[in-house]
PDB file of C-alpha atoms and ligand atoms in Angstrom:
ATOM      1  CA  UNK A   1       3.802   5.326  21.134  1.00  0.00           C
ATOM      2  CA  UNK A   2       4.631   1.771  21.947  1.00  0.00           C
ATOM      3  CA  UNK A   3       7.151   0.294  19.474  1.00  0.00           C
ATOM      4  CA  UNK A   4       6.939  -3.480  18.987  1.00  0.00           C
ATOM      5  CA  UNK A   5       9.813  -5.227  17.074  1.00  0.00           C
ATOM      6  CA  UNK A   6       9.388  -8.710  18.410  1.00  0.00           C
ATOM      7  CA  UNK A   7       6.599 -11.006  17.475  1.00  0.00           C
ATOM      8  CA  UNK A   8       6.483 -12.718  20.951  1.00  0.00           C
ATOM      9  CA  UNK A   9       6.309  -9.109  22.659  1.00  0.00           C
ATOM     10  CA  UNK A  10       3.192  -8.452  20.237  1.00  0.00           C
ATOM     11  CA  UNK A  11       1.513 -11.652  21.039  1.00  0.00           C
ATOM     12  CA  UNK A  12       1.882 -11.099  24.756  1.00  0.00           C
ATOM     13  CA  UNK A  13       0.598  -7.409  24.540  1.00  0.00           C
ATOM     14  CA  UNK A  14      -2.316  -8.436  22.205  1.00  0.00           C
ATOM     15  CA  UNK A  15      -3.687 -10.765  25.126  1.00  0.00           C
ATOM     16  CA  UNK A  16      -3.895  -7.476  27.443  1.00  0.00           C
ATOM     17  CA  UNK A  17      -5.755  -5.665  24.712  1.00  0.00           C
ATOM     18  CA  UNK A  18      -8.773  -8.159  24.394  1.00  0.00           C
ATOM     19  CA  UNK A  19     -11.592  -5.765  25.393  1.00  0.00           C
ATOM     20  CA  UNK A  20     -10.456  -3.073  22.859  1.00  0.00           C
ATOM     21  CA  UNK A  21     -11.149  -2.485  19.283  1.00  0.00           C
ATOM     22  CA  UNK A  22      -8.179  -2.287  17.015  1.00  0.00           C
ATOM     23  CA  UNK A  23      -7.592  -0.434  13.822  1.00  0.00           C
ATOM     24  CA  UNK A  24      -4.773  -1.263  12.045  1.00  0.00           C
ATOM     25  CA  UNK A  25      -2.759   0.696   9.398  1.00  0.00           C
ATOM     26  CA  UNK A  26      -0.001  -1.461   7.627  1.00  0.00           C
ATOM     27  CA  UNK A  27       2.572   0.632   5.481  1.00  0.00           C
ATOM     28  CA  UNK A  28       6.033   0.262   4.167  1.00  0.00           C
ATOM     29  CA  UNK A  29       7.001   3.290   5.790  1.00  0.00           C
ATOM     30  CA  UNK A  30       8.580   6.499   4.255  1.00  0.00           C
ATOM     31  CA  UNK A  31       5.071   7.944   5.645  1.00  0.00           C
ATOM     32  CA  UNK A  32       3.119  10.861   4.299  1.00  0.00           C
ATOM     33  CA  UNK A  33      -0.097  12.391   4.530  1.00  0.00           C
ATOM     34  CA  UNK A  34      -1.789   9.568   3.014  1.00  0.00           C
ATOM     35  CA  UNK A  35      -0.668   7.163   5.360  1.00  0.00           C
ATOM     36  CA  UNK A  36      -1.676   9.512   8.156  1.00  0.00           C
ATOM     37  CA  UNK A  37      -5.235   9.922   6.667  1.00  0.00           C
ATOM     38  CA  UNK A  38      -5.508   6.042   7.195  1.00  0.00           C
ATOM     39  CA  UNK A  39      -4.169   6.562  10.616  1.00  0.00           C
ATOM     40  CA  UNK A  40      -6.684   9.349  11.668  1.00  0.00           C
ATOM     41  CA  UNK A  41      -9.584   7.276  10.275  1.00  0.00           C
ATOM     42  CA  UNK A  42      -8.516   4.616  12.594  1.00  0.00           C
ATOM     43  CA  UNK A  43      -8.250   6.704  15.416  1.00  0.00           C
ATOM     44  CA  UNK A  44     -11.694   7.986  14.932  1.00  0.00           C
ATOM     45  CA  UNK A  45     -13.068   4.567  14.590  1.00  0.00           C
ATOM     46  CA  UNK A  46     -11.187   2.320  17.182  1.00  0.00           C
ATOM     47  CA  UNK A  47     -10.029   2.301  20.772  1.00  0.00           C
ATOM     48  CA  UNK A  48      -6.562   1.929  19.800  1.00  0.00           C
ATOM     49  CA  UNK A  49      -4.659   2.169  16.536  1.00  0.00           C
ATOM     50  CA  UNK A  50      -1.621   0.016  15.533  1.00  0.00           C
ATOM     51  CA  UNK A  51       0.511   0.979  12.403  1.00  0.00           C
ATOM     52  CA  UNK A  52       3.227  -1.349  11.043  1.00  0.00           C
ATOM     53  CA  UNK A  53       6.190  -0.556   8.865  1.00  0.00           C
ATOM     54  CA  UNK A  54       7.630  -3.304   6.773  1.00  0.00           C
ATOM     55  CA  UNK A  55       9.417  -3.107   3.463  1.00  0.00           C
ATOM     56  CA  UNK A  56       8.083  -6.354   2.456  1.00  0.00           C
ATOM     57  CA  UNK A  57      11.111  -8.094   0.382  1.00  0.00           C
ATOM     58  CA  UNK A  58       8.621 -10.835  -1.370  1.00  0.00           C
ATOM     59  CA  UNK A  59       6.364  -8.278  -3.230  1.00  0.00           C
ATOM     60  CA  UNK A  60       9.045  -6.571  -4.859  1.00  0.00           C
ATOM     61  CA  UNK A  61       9.726  -8.096  -8.110  1.00  0.00           C
ATOM     62  CA  UNK A  62      13.493  -6.465  -8.687  1.00  0.00           C
ATOM     63  CA  UNK A  63      16.092  -6.414  -6.154  1.00  0.00           C
ATOM     64  CA  UNK A  64      17.073  -2.928  -7.028  1.00  0.00           C
ATOM     65  CA  UNK A  65      13.561  -1.354  -6.385  1.00  0.00           C
ATOM     66  CA  UNK A  66      13.662  -3.187  -2.796  1.00  0.00           C
ATOM     67  CA  UNK A  67      17.300  -1.667  -2.205  1.00  0.00           C
ATOM     68  CA  UNK A  68      16.229   1.803  -3.147  1.00  0.00           C
ATOM     69  CA  UNK A  69      12.889   1.918  -1.681  1.00  0.00           C
ATOM     70  CA  UNK A  70      12.771   4.901   0.821  1.00  0.00           C
ATOM     71  CA  UNK A  71      13.439   4.288   4.333  1.00  0.00           C
ATOM     72  CA  UNK A  72      13.451   6.458   7.451  1.00  0.00           C
ATOM     73  CA  UNK A  73      12.373   4.721  10.591  1.00  0.00           C
ATOM     74  CA  UNK A  74      13.332   7.862  12.827  1.00  0.00           C
ATOM     75  CA  UNK A  75      11.013  10.571  10.958  1.00  0.00           C
ATOM     76  CA  UNK A  76       8.322   7.914  10.561  1.00  0.00           C
ATOM     77  CA  UNK A  77       8.261   7.227  14.216  1.00  0.00           C
ATOM     78  CA  UNK A  78       7.948  11.075  15.070  1.00  0.00           C
ATOM     79  CA  UNK A  79       5.179  11.291  12.400  1.00  0.00           C
ATOM     80  CA  UNK A  80       3.264   8.372  14.175  1.00  0.00           C
ATOM     81  CA  UNK A  81       3.915   9.630  17.645  1.00  0.00           C
ATOM     82  CA  UNK A  82       2.764  13.156  16.539  1.00  0.00           C
ATOM     83  CA  UNK A  83      -0.643  11.703  14.991  1.00  0.00           C
ATOM     84  CA  UNK A  84      -1.275   9.978  18.251  1.00  0.00           C
ATOM     85  CA  UNK A  85      -0.801   6.334  17.072  1.00  0.00           C
ATOM     86  CA  UNK A  86      -0.477   3.671  20.017  1.00  0.00           C
ATOM     87  CA  UNK A  87       1.772   0.932  18.859  1.00  0.00           C
ATOM     88  CA  UNK A  88       4.340   0.607  15.870  1.00  0.00           C
ATOM     89  CA  UNK A  89       4.738  -2.875  15.071  1.00  0.00           C
ATOM     90  CA  UNK A  90       8.387  -2.705  13.144  1.00  0.00           C
ATOM     91  CA  UNK A  91       9.309  -6.698  12.601  1.00  0.00           C
ATOM     92  CA  UNK A  92      12.809  -7.529  10.750  1.00  0.00           C
ATOM     93  CA  UNK A  93      12.181  -9.631   7.505  1.00  0.00           C
ATOM     94  CA  UNK A  94      13.383 -13.022   8.803  1.00  0.00           C
ATOM     95  CA  UNK A  95      10.964 -12.820  11.901  1.00  0.00           C
ATOM     96  CA  UNK A  96       8.161 -12.648   9.147  1.00  0.00           C
ATOM     97  CA  UNK A  97       9.476 -15.394   7.290  1.00  0.00           C
ATOM     98  CA  UNK A  98      10.038 -18.433   9.524  1.00  0.00           C
ATOM     99  CA  UNK A  99       9.196 -20.712   6.638  1.00  0.00           C
ATOM    100  CA  UNK A 100      11.803 -19.028   4.082  1.00  0.00           C
ATOM    101  CA  UNK A 101       8.331 -18.028   2.174  1.00  0.00           C
ATOM    102  CA  UNK A 102       7.584 -21.794   1.480  1.00  0.00           C
ATOM    103  CA  UNK A 103       4.070 -20.857   2.313  1.00  0.00           C
ATOM    104  CA  UNK A 104       2.373 -18.239   0.206  1.00  0.00           C
ATOM    105  CA  UNK A 105      -1.178 -17.103  -0.641  1.00  0.00           C
ATOM    106  CA  UNK A 106      -2.145 -16.635  -4.189  1.00  0.00           C
ATOM    107  CA  UNK A 107      -5.115 -15.282  -6.195  1.00  0.00           C
ATOM    108  CA  UNK A 108      -5.027 -16.498  -9.873  1.00  0.00           C
ATOM    109  CA  UNK A 109      -7.829 -14.004 -11.379  1.00  0.00           C
ATOM    110  CA  UNK A 110      -7.329 -10.238 -10.300  1.00  0.00           C
ATOM    111  CA  UNK A 111      -3.934 -11.106  -9.609  1.00  0.00           C
ATOM    112  CA  UNK A 112      -2.915 -11.598 -13.228  1.00  0.00           C
ATOM    113  CA  UNK A 113      -4.028  -8.300 -14.472  1.00  0.00           C
ATOM    114  CA  UNK A 114      -2.624  -4.904 -14.653  1.00  0.00           C
ATOM    115  CA  UNK A 115       0.043  -4.777 -11.755  1.00  0.00           C
ATOM    116  CA  UNK A 116       0.011  -8.229 -11.777  1.00  0.00           C
ATOM    117  CA  UNK A 117       1.061  -8.531 -15.310  1.00  0.00           C
ATOM    118  CA  UNK A 118       3.882  -5.905 -14.833  1.00  0.00           C
ATOM    119  CA  UNK A 119       5.189  -7.246 -11.540  1.00  0.00           C
ATOM    120  CA  UNK A 120       5.561 -11.037 -11.560  1.00  0.00           C
ATOM    121  CA  UNK A 121       4.781 -12.238  -7.806  1.00  0.00           C
ATOM    122  CA  UNK A 122       3.841  -8.827  -6.716  1.00  0.00           C
ATOM    123  CA  UNK A 123       0.682  -9.767  -5.269  1.00  0.00           C
ATOM    124  CA  UNK A 124       1.496 -13.079  -4.021  1.00  0.00           C
ATOM    125  CA  UNK A 125       4.171 -11.402  -1.781  1.00  0.00           C
ATOM    126  CA  UNK A 126       1.588  -8.501  -0.693  1.00  0.00           C
ATOM    127  CA  UNK A 127      -1.401 -10.936   0.111  1.00  0.00           C
ATOM    128  CA  UNK A 128       1.301 -13.408   2.110  1.00  0.00           C
ATOM    129  CA  UNK A 129       2.439 -10.545   4.226  1.00  0.00           C
ATOM    130  CA  UNK A 130      -0.763  -9.149   4.932  1.00  0.00           C
ATOM    131  CA  UNK A 131      -2.302 -12.592   6.124  1.00  0.00           C
ATOM    132  CA  UNK A 132       0.533 -12.785   8.314  1.00  0.00           C
ATOM    133  CA  UNK A 133       0.108  -9.101   9.470  1.00  0.00           C
ATOM    134  CA  UNK A 134      -3.703  -9.620  10.099  1.00  0.00           C
ATOM    135  CA  UNK A 135      -3.129 -13.195  11.896  1.00  0.00           C
ATOM    136  CA  UNK A 136      -0.432 -11.569  14.104  1.00  0.00           C
ATOM    137  CA  UNK A 137      -2.081  -8.280  15.104  1.00  0.00           C
ATOM    138  CA  UNK A 138      -5.714  -9.417  15.194  1.00  0.00           C
ATOM    139  CA  UNK A 139      -7.255  -5.942  14.479  1.00  0.00           C
ATOM    140  CA  UNK A 140     -11.024  -5.245  14.351  1.00  0.00           C
ATOM    141  CA  UNK A 141     -10.780  -3.174  11.214  1.00  0.00           C
ATOM    142  CA  UNK A 142      -7.843  -2.547   8.871  1.00  0.00           C
ATOM    143  CA  UNK A 143      -7.173   0.598   6.649  1.00  0.00           C
ATOM    144  CA  UNK A 144      -5.976   0.494   3.015  1.00  0.00           C
ATOM    145  CA  UNK A 145      -5.884   3.274   0.499  1.00  0.00           C
ATOM    146  CA  UNK A 146      -7.580   3.377  -2.805  1.00  0.00           C
ATOM    147  CA  UNK A 147      -4.272   4.551  -4.577  1.00  0.00           C
ATOM    148  CA  UNK A 148      -3.567   0.965  -4.754  1.00  0.00           C
ATOM    149  CA  UNK A 149      -6.975  -0.167  -5.865  1.00  0.00           C
ATOM    150  CA  UNK A 150      -6.003  -3.678  -7.193  1.00  0.00           C
ATOM    151  CA  UNK A 151      -4.166  -4.201  -4.132  1.00  0.00           C
ATOM    152  CA  UNK A 152      -7.424  -3.241  -2.059  1.00  0.00           C
ATOM    153  CA  UNK A 153      -9.747  -5.724  -4.281  1.00  0.00           C
ATOM    154  CA  UNK A 154      -7.264  -8.434  -3.744  1.00  0.00           C
ATOM    155  CA  UNK A 155      -7.307  -7.903   0.075  1.00  0.00           C
ATOM    156  CA  UNK A 156     -11.045  -7.773   0.149  1.00  0.00           C
ATOM    157  CA  UNK A 157     -11.054 -11.120  -1.758  1.00  0.00           C
ATOM    158  CA  UNK A 158      -8.849 -12.833   0.373  1.00  0.00           C
ATOM    159  CA  UNK A 159     -10.590 -11.743   3.627  1.00  0.00           C
ATOM    160  CA  UNK A 160     -13.648 -12.769   2.248  1.00  0.00           C
ATOM    161  CA  UNK A 161     -12.329 -16.266   0.912  1.00  0.00           C
ATOM    162  CA  UNK A 162     -10.562 -17.226   3.981  1.00  0.00           C
ATOM    163  CA  UNK A 163     -13.192 -15.894   6.516  1.00  0.00           C
ATOM    164  CA  UNK A 164     -10.895 -13.513   8.256  1.00  0.00           C
ATOM    165  CA  UNK A 165     -12.618 -12.088  10.841  1.00  0.00           C
ATOM    166  CA  UNK A 166     -11.686  -8.472  10.047  1.00  0.00           C
ATOM    167  CA  UNK A 167     -13.457  -5.199   8.665  1.00  0.00           C
ATOM    168  CA  UNK A 168     -11.442  -3.912   5.639  1.00  0.00           C
ATOM    169  CA  UNK A 169     -12.240   0.070   5.056  1.00  0.00           C
ATOM    170  CA  UNK A 170     -10.868   1.919   1.974  1.00  0.00           C
ATOM    171  CA  UNK A 171      -9.595   5.290   2.338  1.00  0.00           C
ATOM    172  CA  UNK A 172      -9.632   7.947  -0.570  1.00  0.00           C
ATOM    173  CA  UNK A 173      -6.536   8.779  -2.292  1.00  0.00           C
ATOM    174  CA  UNK A 174      -4.630  12.109  -0.647  1.00  0.00           C
ATOM    175  CA  UNK A 175      -2.881  14.297  -3.409  1.00  0.00           C
ATOM    176  CA  UNK A 176      -0.167  16.932  -3.555  1.00  0.00           C
ATOM    177  CA  UNK A 177      -1.794  20.387  -4.634  1.00  0.00           C
ATOM    178  CA  UNK A 178      -0.927  19.616  -8.336  1.00  0.00           C
ATOM    179  CA  UNK A 179      -2.938  16.343  -8.272  1.00  0.00           C
ATOM    180  CA  UNK A 180      -0.119  14.001  -8.125  1.00  0.00           C
ATOM    181  CA  UNK A 181      -0.936  11.071  -5.448  1.00  0.00           C
ATOM    182  CA  UNK A 182       1.068  10.957  -2.425  1.00  0.00           C
ATOM    183  CA  UNK A 183       3.739   8.210  -2.410  1.00  0.00           C
ATOM    184  CA  UNK A 184       6.777   7.077  -0.831  1.00  0.00           C
ATOM    185  CA  UNK A 185       8.374   6.818  -4.098  1.00  0.00           C
ATOM    186  CA  UNK A 186       7.820  10.385  -4.910  1.00  0.00           C
ATOM    187  CA  UNK A 187      10.534  11.285  -2.584  1.00  0.00           C
ATOM    188  CA  UNK A 188      12.984  10.001  -5.389  1.00  0.00           C
ATOM    189  CA  UNK A 189      11.888  12.159  -8.180  1.00  0.00           C
ATOM    190  CA  UNK A 190      14.132  14.977  -9.329  1.00  0.00           C
ATOM    191  CA  UNK A 191      12.681  18.386  -9.108  1.00  0.00           C
ATOM    192  CA  UNK A 192      12.199  17.882 -13.003  1.00  0.00           C
ATOM    193  CA  UNK A 193      10.646  14.633 -12.709  1.00  0.00           C
ATOM    194  CA  UNK A 194       8.329  15.990  -9.781  1.00  0.00           C
ATOM    195  CA  UNK A 195       6.993  18.741 -11.971  1.00  0.00           C
ATOM    196  CA  UNK A 196       6.503  16.480 -15.100  1.00  0.00           C
ATOM    197  CA  UNK A 197       4.691  13.866 -12.812  1.00  0.00           C
ATOM    198  CA  UNK A 198       1.800  15.955 -12.640  1.00  0.00           C
ATOM    199  CA  UNK A 199       0.799  15.332 -16.028  1.00  0.00           C
ATOM    200  CA  UNK A 200      -0.091  11.650 -14.811  1.00  0.00           C
ATOM    201  CA  UNK A 201      -3.163  12.389 -12.710  1.00  0.00           C
ATOM    202  CA  UNK A 202      -4.025  15.340 -14.968  1.00  0.00           C
ATOM    203  CA  UNK A 203      -4.437  12.894 -17.990  1.00  0.00           C
ATOM    204  CA  UNK A 204      -6.112  10.163 -15.894  1.00  0.00           C
ATOM    205  CA  UNK A 205      -8.821  12.666 -14.873  1.00  0.00           C
ATOM    206  CA  UNK A 206      -9.226  14.228 -18.426  1.00  0.00           C
ATOM    207  CA  UNK A 207     -12.148  13.298 -21.279  1.00  0.00           C
ATOM    208  CA  UNK A 208      -9.395  11.552 -23.210  1.00  0.00           C
ATOM    209  CA  UNK A 209      -9.788   7.724 -23.816  1.00  0.00           C
ATOM    210  CA  UNK A 210      -6.933   5.303 -22.339  1.00  0.00           C
ATOM    211  CA  UNK A 211      -5.257   4.929 -26.001  1.00  0.00           C
ATOM    212  CA  UNK A 212      -5.051   8.751 -26.202  1.00  0.00           C
ATOM    213  CA  UNK A 213      -3.898   9.321 -22.561  1.00  0.00           C
ATOM    214  CA  UNK A 214      -1.311   6.556 -23.225  1.00  0.00           C
ATOM    215  CA  UNK A 215       0.013   8.253 -26.483  1.00  0.00           C
ATOM    216  CA  UNK A 216      -0.174  11.783 -24.805  1.00  0.00           C
ATOM    217  CA  UNK A 217       2.228  10.303 -21.841  1.00  0.00           C
ATOM    218  CA  UNK A 218       4.480   8.644 -23.963  1.00  0.00           C
ATOM    219  CA  UNK A 219       4.921  12.070 -25.940  1.00  0.00           C
ATOM    220  CA  UNK A 220       5.619  13.552 -22.495  1.00  0.00           C
ATOM    221  CA  UNK A 221       8.491  11.188 -21.916  1.00  0.00           C
ATOM    222  CA  UNK A 222       6.668   8.643 -19.725  1.00  0.00           C
ATOM    223  CA  UNK A 223       7.307   5.051 -19.889  1.00  0.00           C
ATOM    224  CA  UNK A 224       3.657   3.418 -19.664  1.00  0.00           C
ATOM    225  CA  UNK A 225       2.854   0.201 -18.415  1.00  0.00           C
ATOM    226  CA  UNK A 226      -0.764   0.401 -18.629  1.00  0.00           C
ATOM    227  CA  UNK A 227      -3.729   2.859 -18.877  1.00  0.00           C
ATOM    228  CA  UNK A 228      -6.845   0.644 -18.559  1.00  0.00           C
ATOM    229  CA  UNK A 229     -10.472   1.149 -17.749  1.00  0.00           C
ATOM    230  CA  UNK A 230     -11.355  -1.551 -15.286  1.00  0.00           C
ATOM    231  CA  UNK A 231     -13.562  -1.815 -12.287  1.00  0.00           C
ATOM    232  CA  UNK A 232     -15.369   1.694 -13.096  1.00  0.00           C
ATOM    233  CA  UNK A 233     -12.040   3.115 -12.781  1.00  0.00           C
ATOM    234  CA  UNK A 234      -9.225   4.496 -14.738  1.00  0.00           C
ATOM    235  CA  UNK A 235      -6.231   2.759 -13.558  1.00  0.00           C
ATOM    236  CA  UNK A 236      -2.644   3.578 -14.763  1.00  0.00           C
ATOM    237  CA  UNK A 237       1.057   2.873 -14.094  1.00  0.00           C
ATOM    238  CA  UNK A 238       3.951   4.923 -15.593  1.00  0.00           C
ATOM    239  CA  UNK A 239       7.541   5.403 -15.007  1.00  0.00           C
ATOM    240  CA  UNK A 240       9.837   8.364 -15.084  1.00  0.00           C
ATOM    241  CA  UNK A 241      13.425   7.254 -15.177  1.00  0.00           C
ATOM    242  CA  UNK A 242      13.539   4.068 -12.913  1.00  0.00           C
ATOM    243  CA  UNK A 243      10.640   5.535 -10.449  1.00  0.00           C
ATOM    244  CA  UNK A 244       7.486   3.954 -10.994  1.00  0.00           C
ATOM    245  CA  UNK A 245       4.116   5.634 -10.387  1.00  0.00           C
ATOM    246  CA  UNK A 246       0.596   4.171  -9.995  1.00  0.00           C
ATOM    247  CA  UNK A 247      -2.817   5.850  -9.632  1.00  0.00           C
ATOM    248  CA  UNK A 248      -6.438   5.182 -10.534  1.00  0.00           C
ATOM    249  CA  UNK A 249      -9.484   7.689 -10.487  1.00  0.00           C
ATOM    250  CA  UNK A 250     -13.146   7.079 -10.726  1.00  0.00           C
ATOM    251  CA  UNK A 251     -13.751   6.575 -14.666  1.00  0.00           C
ATOM    252  CA  UNK A 252     -15.285   9.990 -16.263  1.00  0.00           C
TER     253      UNK A 252
HETATM  254  P1  AMP B   1       2.561   1.658   1.105  1.00  0.00           P
HETATM  255  O1  AMP B   1       3.353   2.303   2.707  1.00  0.00           O
HETATM  256  O2  AMP B   1       2.803   2.434   0.034  1.00  0.00           O
HETATM  257  O3  AMP B   1       2.485   0.216   1.135  1.00  0.00           O
HETATM  258  O4  AMP B   1       1.189   2.192   1.665  1.00  0.00           O
HETATM  259  C1  AMP B   1       0.348   1.819   2.937  1.00  0.00           C
HETATM  260  C2  AMP B   1      -0.919   2.203   2.707  1.00  0.00           C
HETATM  261  O5  AMP B   1      -0.960   3.496   2.776  1.00  0.00           O
HETATM  262  C3  AMP B   1      -1.951   1.520   1.752  1.00  0.00           C
HETATM  263  O6  AMP B   1      -3.034   0.980   1.869  1.00  0.00           O
HETATM  264  C4  AMP B   1      -1.786   2.271   0.869  1.00  0.00           C
HETATM  265  O7  AMP B   1      -2.752   2.263  -0.395  1.00  0.00           O
HETATM  266  C5  AMP B   1      -2.191   3.482   1.382  1.00  0.00           C
HETATM  267  N1  AMP B   1      -1.484   4.961   0.722  1.00  0.00           N
HETATM  268  C6  AMP B   1      -0.377   5.050   0.076  1.00  0.00           C
HETATM  269  N2  AMP B   1      -0.468   6.402  -0.478  1.00  0.00           N
HETATM  270  C7  AMP B   1      -1.838   6.934  -0.177  1.00  0.00           C
HETATM  271  C8  AMP B   1      -2.257   8.157  -0.408  1.00  0.00           C
HETATM  272  N3  AMP B   1      -1.952   8.934  -1.364  1.00  0.00           N
HETATM  273  N4  AMP B   1      -3.640   8.239   0.150  1.00  0.00           N
HETATM  274  C9  AMP B   1      -4.296   7.251   0.632  1.00  0.00           C
HETATM  275  N5  AMP B   1      -3.776   5.919   0.905  1.00  0.00           N
HETATM  276  C10 AMP B   1      -2.297   5.784   0.564  1.00  0.00           C
END
């Protein structure tokens, strides 16, 4: 795998790939089987696959959450190499924001709901960095997980609104055996919290209504940001200690 850390190096390399189809998998690292399912699909559907790892500071609304976000570039590089990803784009934060984040992409409908209501500025940071990455990497197609369903809707909306020449593909949520959606943040759960966390997907998939699920989660010791039915799905965000988990399922 070719690891590219400088924007100018990527831009020079990109010119040599003009006649190839390129699949792109943007990530924040600490990779798991969910990320790898996106890479596997990209490999099937494109000549070349590029992954990026960038823990984007502008999409964290709390400094501590950014600091404590798990990171392990060495393990990630080994995993991407084992999965035959062709290129890893691994930029540093100051390279991605030469403007000091004075230029931003905002959306003012979908981004105000659910996650947006609980994480002010999160979606503006996310959309801004995804636009930068799409402009730099110039992929034919890009792959996003349904796990971050509101993010996926916003990226599709941005690509359509700004006429970006890229196809956006949605990939289903990969789960652990007990149903918990794979997430980099799961690594921070204590063994007891990890066991408890499985109640969250179980209740989301149950026949209970949103209010009943909320009450049940609270009685089990979760802090609940929201459980909401929207876009033919049931979406939720909860915390165990300071670890925030999000998930969604097709509405039953
Ligand atoms: P992240 O590194 O958490 O920003 O995620 C990078 C990409 O992987 C996003 O498109 C996520 O939606 C996707 N992703 C994260 N977790 C999963 C999962 N459990 N199953 C499928 N895709 C996922």
